[in-house]
Structures are given as structure tokens and as C-alpha cells.
Amino acid sequence: MKVYNTLTRTKEEFVPLEEGKVKMYVCGPTVYNYIHIGNARPMIVFDTVRRYFEYKGYDVNYVSNFTDVDDKIIKKANEEGVSATEISERYIQAVKEDMKNLNVKPATTHPKATEEIDGMIDMIQTLIDKGHAYEKNGTVYFRTRSFDDYGKLSKKNIDDLEAGHRDIKVAGEEEKEDPMDFVLWKPKKEGEPSWPSPWSDGRPGWHIECSVMSKKYLGEQIDIHAGGEDLIFPHHENEIAQSEATNGKEFSKYWLHNGFLNIDNKKMSKSEGNFFTVREIGEKYPYEVLRFFMLSGAHYRMPLNFSRELMEAAKNGLERIVTAVEKVKGLMEKAEEKPLTAEEKEFLTELERLNEKFDAAMDDDFNTADAVSAIFELVKLTNTRMKESSSKEAVEKAYGKLTLLCGILGIEAERKEELLDADVEALIEERQTARKNRDFARADEIRNELLEKGIVLEDTREGVRWKRA
Ligand code: AMP
Ligand code: ZN
């Protein structure tokens, strides 16, 4: 299995630190708003990487953080006149809902920066003790030149970087020993959340949180560290400096970075204002179409341009797969158990060949676009070969293979069962009875069950009204 490692700029054979195990850390979102579909790209891509490792039999420990203390969160909290925690909790819930809709599995652990402050203070103290960091007026800086390998991930030379930095004076950071030094801890300003520390009441810098959370939940060395390519510099470069200076060991063996999701060939970003939230797109297309678009549209390292045409193409492609799955499912109910014909034996061999083709694409640095092509071949083959007279074993194997391969990509290739109006009415009646009996837990359970199936209830004076979302 080959993975492209940003650290070496080559595709390398994947060899885990420990046999049968993968420890991976994926930088998560800063939670101050609904995520846009660009933010969803790393979530979907690396969830697929995880699913593929699991299919290959690895035990994957997957950690992804929530950055819940940050200037943008504080700004939003001040605008709304609420606490920073209220903002971050609101959007953590929203991200979790978006992830569920996109069929992104919850991480093994989802640490939050604000709950890991002690660990950050410890690591910063270690860095100070080792001469890699220093304090000035309550701020602690990383002494970038003390780390010899600085620039190894981004392939930047520290002197060139410094030349570019010389004229840039960051307000309040004139006290730094060197313009290349970066903040590990900063004192609070009026109205900001803060924590006590040996240096000042303040809060951590962004980079230190990932070094600390990765070490706490995965250990000093991990197999894979991942995120969008904009994180290579400075975020991941600084994480390497902090972690390796602290632990004296290589931090992550492989560094994986996804390309940008663009719109009109420009990066989709909140600051540019050219973005769609996952929710906005979810109102126009089923969520699985968005996931399918991300995986079929381009290799994860390449840029991917978002457009209505490509989403329509993804929708049609997915529909073709779902129709084939539904067809074999229907055949399965009626098919008889009988010996395989010679043609069916050959069909089963072809299924295995296409499974191998799928695996070969995924083994080549997770080429999901090619893996999807193998699924389309499988769809075509199934549509032409499977018929009313097919044996049970053949249709079952076709169904099993289609759903297996789609599942590795996190695509549920079955039509969602729609609730009939009568079923909805019956559940509403049960909810009314539960409420009369003051069994509110059951009443809420029914409301949520309906919501999951896209039915929204509205309690009015005339009784309960419902609609399909
Ligand atoms: P942020 O909340 O900005 O830290 O972003 C969370 C994750 O989304 C990071 O891994 C970013 O690299 C990634 N990301 C942000 N914008 C895009 C985009 N337009 N395309 C792909 N990935 C993105
Ligand atoms: Zn990070």
C-alpha cells in the first residue's frame, strides 16, 4: 500500500509503527460557524482513508480535535453577547450533525482544546526547560532557530523565511528574539477567556494544541498526521518543531494533505465569502451526493472545482449504483438456490477481479476516483448478467460486493426507506398518548425518530402538524 508523504514528497510503502495498528491525527475545524463544503473535504477524505485501513484489517485509532478557543470564536461571542463556550458548543454540535449526515464516522477521540490546557502548560514548560522557548511579558514564544530541522515539511529555508518576515512587524510581538519565533502562550486581553499559567493568565497558541492532544491520545510517535494543504505551513511545520523538540523523536511518519475545494477555480474560504455551507448543499442534494462528488471528482491531493454540473453528474452516477443495488436486492428475494452455471462462475471471478481493481486503486495513495470506476464496472456487469433466473448465490455475491465496496467509501448504496403517511400518523398518535401519560422521554424519542427520517413535527393549537423536510 503506497501513500504520498508530504515530508518526503514521494509515494512510500505504508509501514505502520506497530503491526496491525494505525495511529492517525487529523486537524479538525475551528468552531465558530457552520462548516463549509471545503472543510468537509478533509473530513470525508480522511474518513475514507480510515475506512480503507479498517477494511484491510488495521485497528485504527483516529483522533480529530475541535479548536474551541480562538480569536474568531471570541469575536463571534462578543458580537452575539454570549460566552465563547456557548458559541463553540453550538458549532461543535452542528459539526457533529454535519459529519453524521456525510456519513463521517466519529473519531475514536474528539478532544477539545479548552479541556487540554494543563497538558499544553506542561509541554510549554518542557520547551522552556530545554531552551526551545522563552517568556517575555507573559507571552511564551518558541525559539524557532533552536530546532535544526525547521522547514523540513514545507521545504522552506529559515533564512529565506526570515528575509520575507523582516519588514512584517506583528503588533505586540516586537519583543520577540527573532521574527521567526511563534507564540505558544499569550496573555489575555479584556473580555477573553483565560486560564492561569506560570507566565500569565492567558490562552494557548493554536499550534501547541495539536502537539499536545496528539501526544496524549496517540503517544509520542504516530503513523499519520493529516489536514488540508494550507496547514503544511506554518501549522504543521510548527507542530513538528514543538513535538520533536519536546520528545526528541520523529513526530509523525507520514504527512497527508488534501487539495482545496475551489469554486470558479478559487479556494473556497470563509474569509473570501465564496463558500457554501454543508447544510446549504444538503438542502439541494442528498448528503451522500456531496460525499460521492468529493470522492469521485478528483484524487484527494488535487484541487476539486465545485459546480452544479459536477454535482448533477455525481447525483446521476450515484443513482446508477443505487439502482443496480436495488435490482439485485429485488432479485435476491426471489432467486432460487441452485448450482452455479458456468457463466455465473465466470461472473463471480469477475467480481473478485473488480474487487482487486478497486483495492489496487486505493492501494495507490487512496485513488478514490479510480476506485469508483471499478464500482461502475461492477454495476455494468451486474446489470447485464443478473436476471430473474440467476441463482441465489450469484445475486447475493453481487449484492455483497457492491455494498462492500461502496461501504469502504462511506456510501450507503441503498435507497432510504421512506415512511408511509400512515406510519407517520401512527407514530404521532403514539407520541400523543405518551405525552398524555407524561412519558416525555418516549415522546421525545418518537419526535427524534421521525426527524431522522425527515419528518418535522409542529405542535399547534389545532393539534400536531407534520411535513417532510
Ligand atoms: P479551519 O477550520 O479553517 O482550520 O479548517 C478545517 C480544515 O478544513 C483544515 O484541514 C483546512 O485545511 C480544511 N480546509 C479549509 N478550506 C478548505 C478548502 N477550500 N478545501 C479543502 N480543505 C479546506
Ligand atoms: Zn492541527
PDB file of N, CA and C in Angstrom, residues 421-431:
ATOM      1  N   ASP A 421     -47.243   7.679   4.880  1.00  0.00           N
ATOM      2  CA  ASP A 421     -48.034   8.626   5.676  1.00  0.00           C
ATOM      3  C   ASP A 421     -48.696   7.938   6.865  1.00  0.00           C
ATOM      4  N   ALA A 422     -49.217   6.727   6.621  1.00  0.00           N
ATOM      5  CA  ALA A 422     -49.935   6.016   7.683  1.00  0.00           C
ATOM      6  C   ALA A 422     -49.001   5.699   8.858  1.00  0.00           C
ATOM      7  N   ASP A 423     -47.722   5.364   8.534  1.00  0.00           N
ATOM      8  CA  ASP A 423     -46.754   5.069   9.604  1.00  0.00           C
ATOM      9  C   ASP A 423     -46.495   6.323  10.429  1.00  0.00           C
ATOM     10  N   VAL A 424     -46.395   7.454   9.731  1.00  0.00           N
ATOM     11  CA  VAL A 424     -46.139   8.713  10.426  1.00  0.00           C
ATOM     12  C   VAL A 424     -47.300   9.011  11.371  1.00  0.00           C
ATOM     13  N   GLU A 425     -48.534   8.876  10.850  1.00  0.00           N
ATOM     14  CA  GLU A 425     -49.731   9.163  11.663  1.00  0.00           C
ATOM     15  C   GLU A 425     -49.748   8.264  12.909  1.00  0.00           C
ATOM     16  N   ALA A 426     -49.397   6.993  12.714  1.00  0.00           N
ATOM     17  CA  ALA A 426     -49.437   6.053  13.842  1.00  0.00           C
ATOM     18  C   ALA A 426     -48.424   6.467  14.910  1.00  0.00           C
ATOM     19  N   LEU A 427     -47.225   6.880  14.460  1.00  0.00           N
ATOM     20  CA  LEU A 427     -46.201   7.296  15.423  1.00  0.00           C
ATOM     21  C   LEU A 427     -46.614   8.574  16.151  1.00  0.00           C
ATOM     22  N   ILE A 428     -47.264   9.476  15.412  1.00  0.00           N
ATOM     23  CA  ILE A 428     -47.710  10.729  16.052  1.00  0.00           C
ATOM     24  C   ILE A 428     -48.744  10.414  17.133  1.00  0.00           C
ATOM     25  N   GLU A 429     -49.625   9.461  16.809  1.00  0.00           N
ATOM     26  CA  GLU A 429     -50.637   9.097  17.787  1.00  0.00           C
ATOM     27  C   GLU A 429     -49.986   8.494  19.041  1.00  0.00           C
ATOM     28  N   GLU A 430     -48.986   7.641  18.806  1.00  0.00           N
ATOM     29  CA  GLU A 430     -48.287   7.038  19.940  1.00  0.00           C
ATOM     30  C   GLU A 430     -47.618   8.123  20.783  1.00  0.00           C
ATOM     31  N   ARG A 431     -47.094   9.150  20.101  1.00  0.00           N
ATOM     32  CA  ARG A 431     -46.434  10.248  20.820  1.00  0.00           C
ATOM     33  C   ARG A 431     -47.446  11.021  21.666  1.00  0.00           C
TER      34      ARG A 431
END
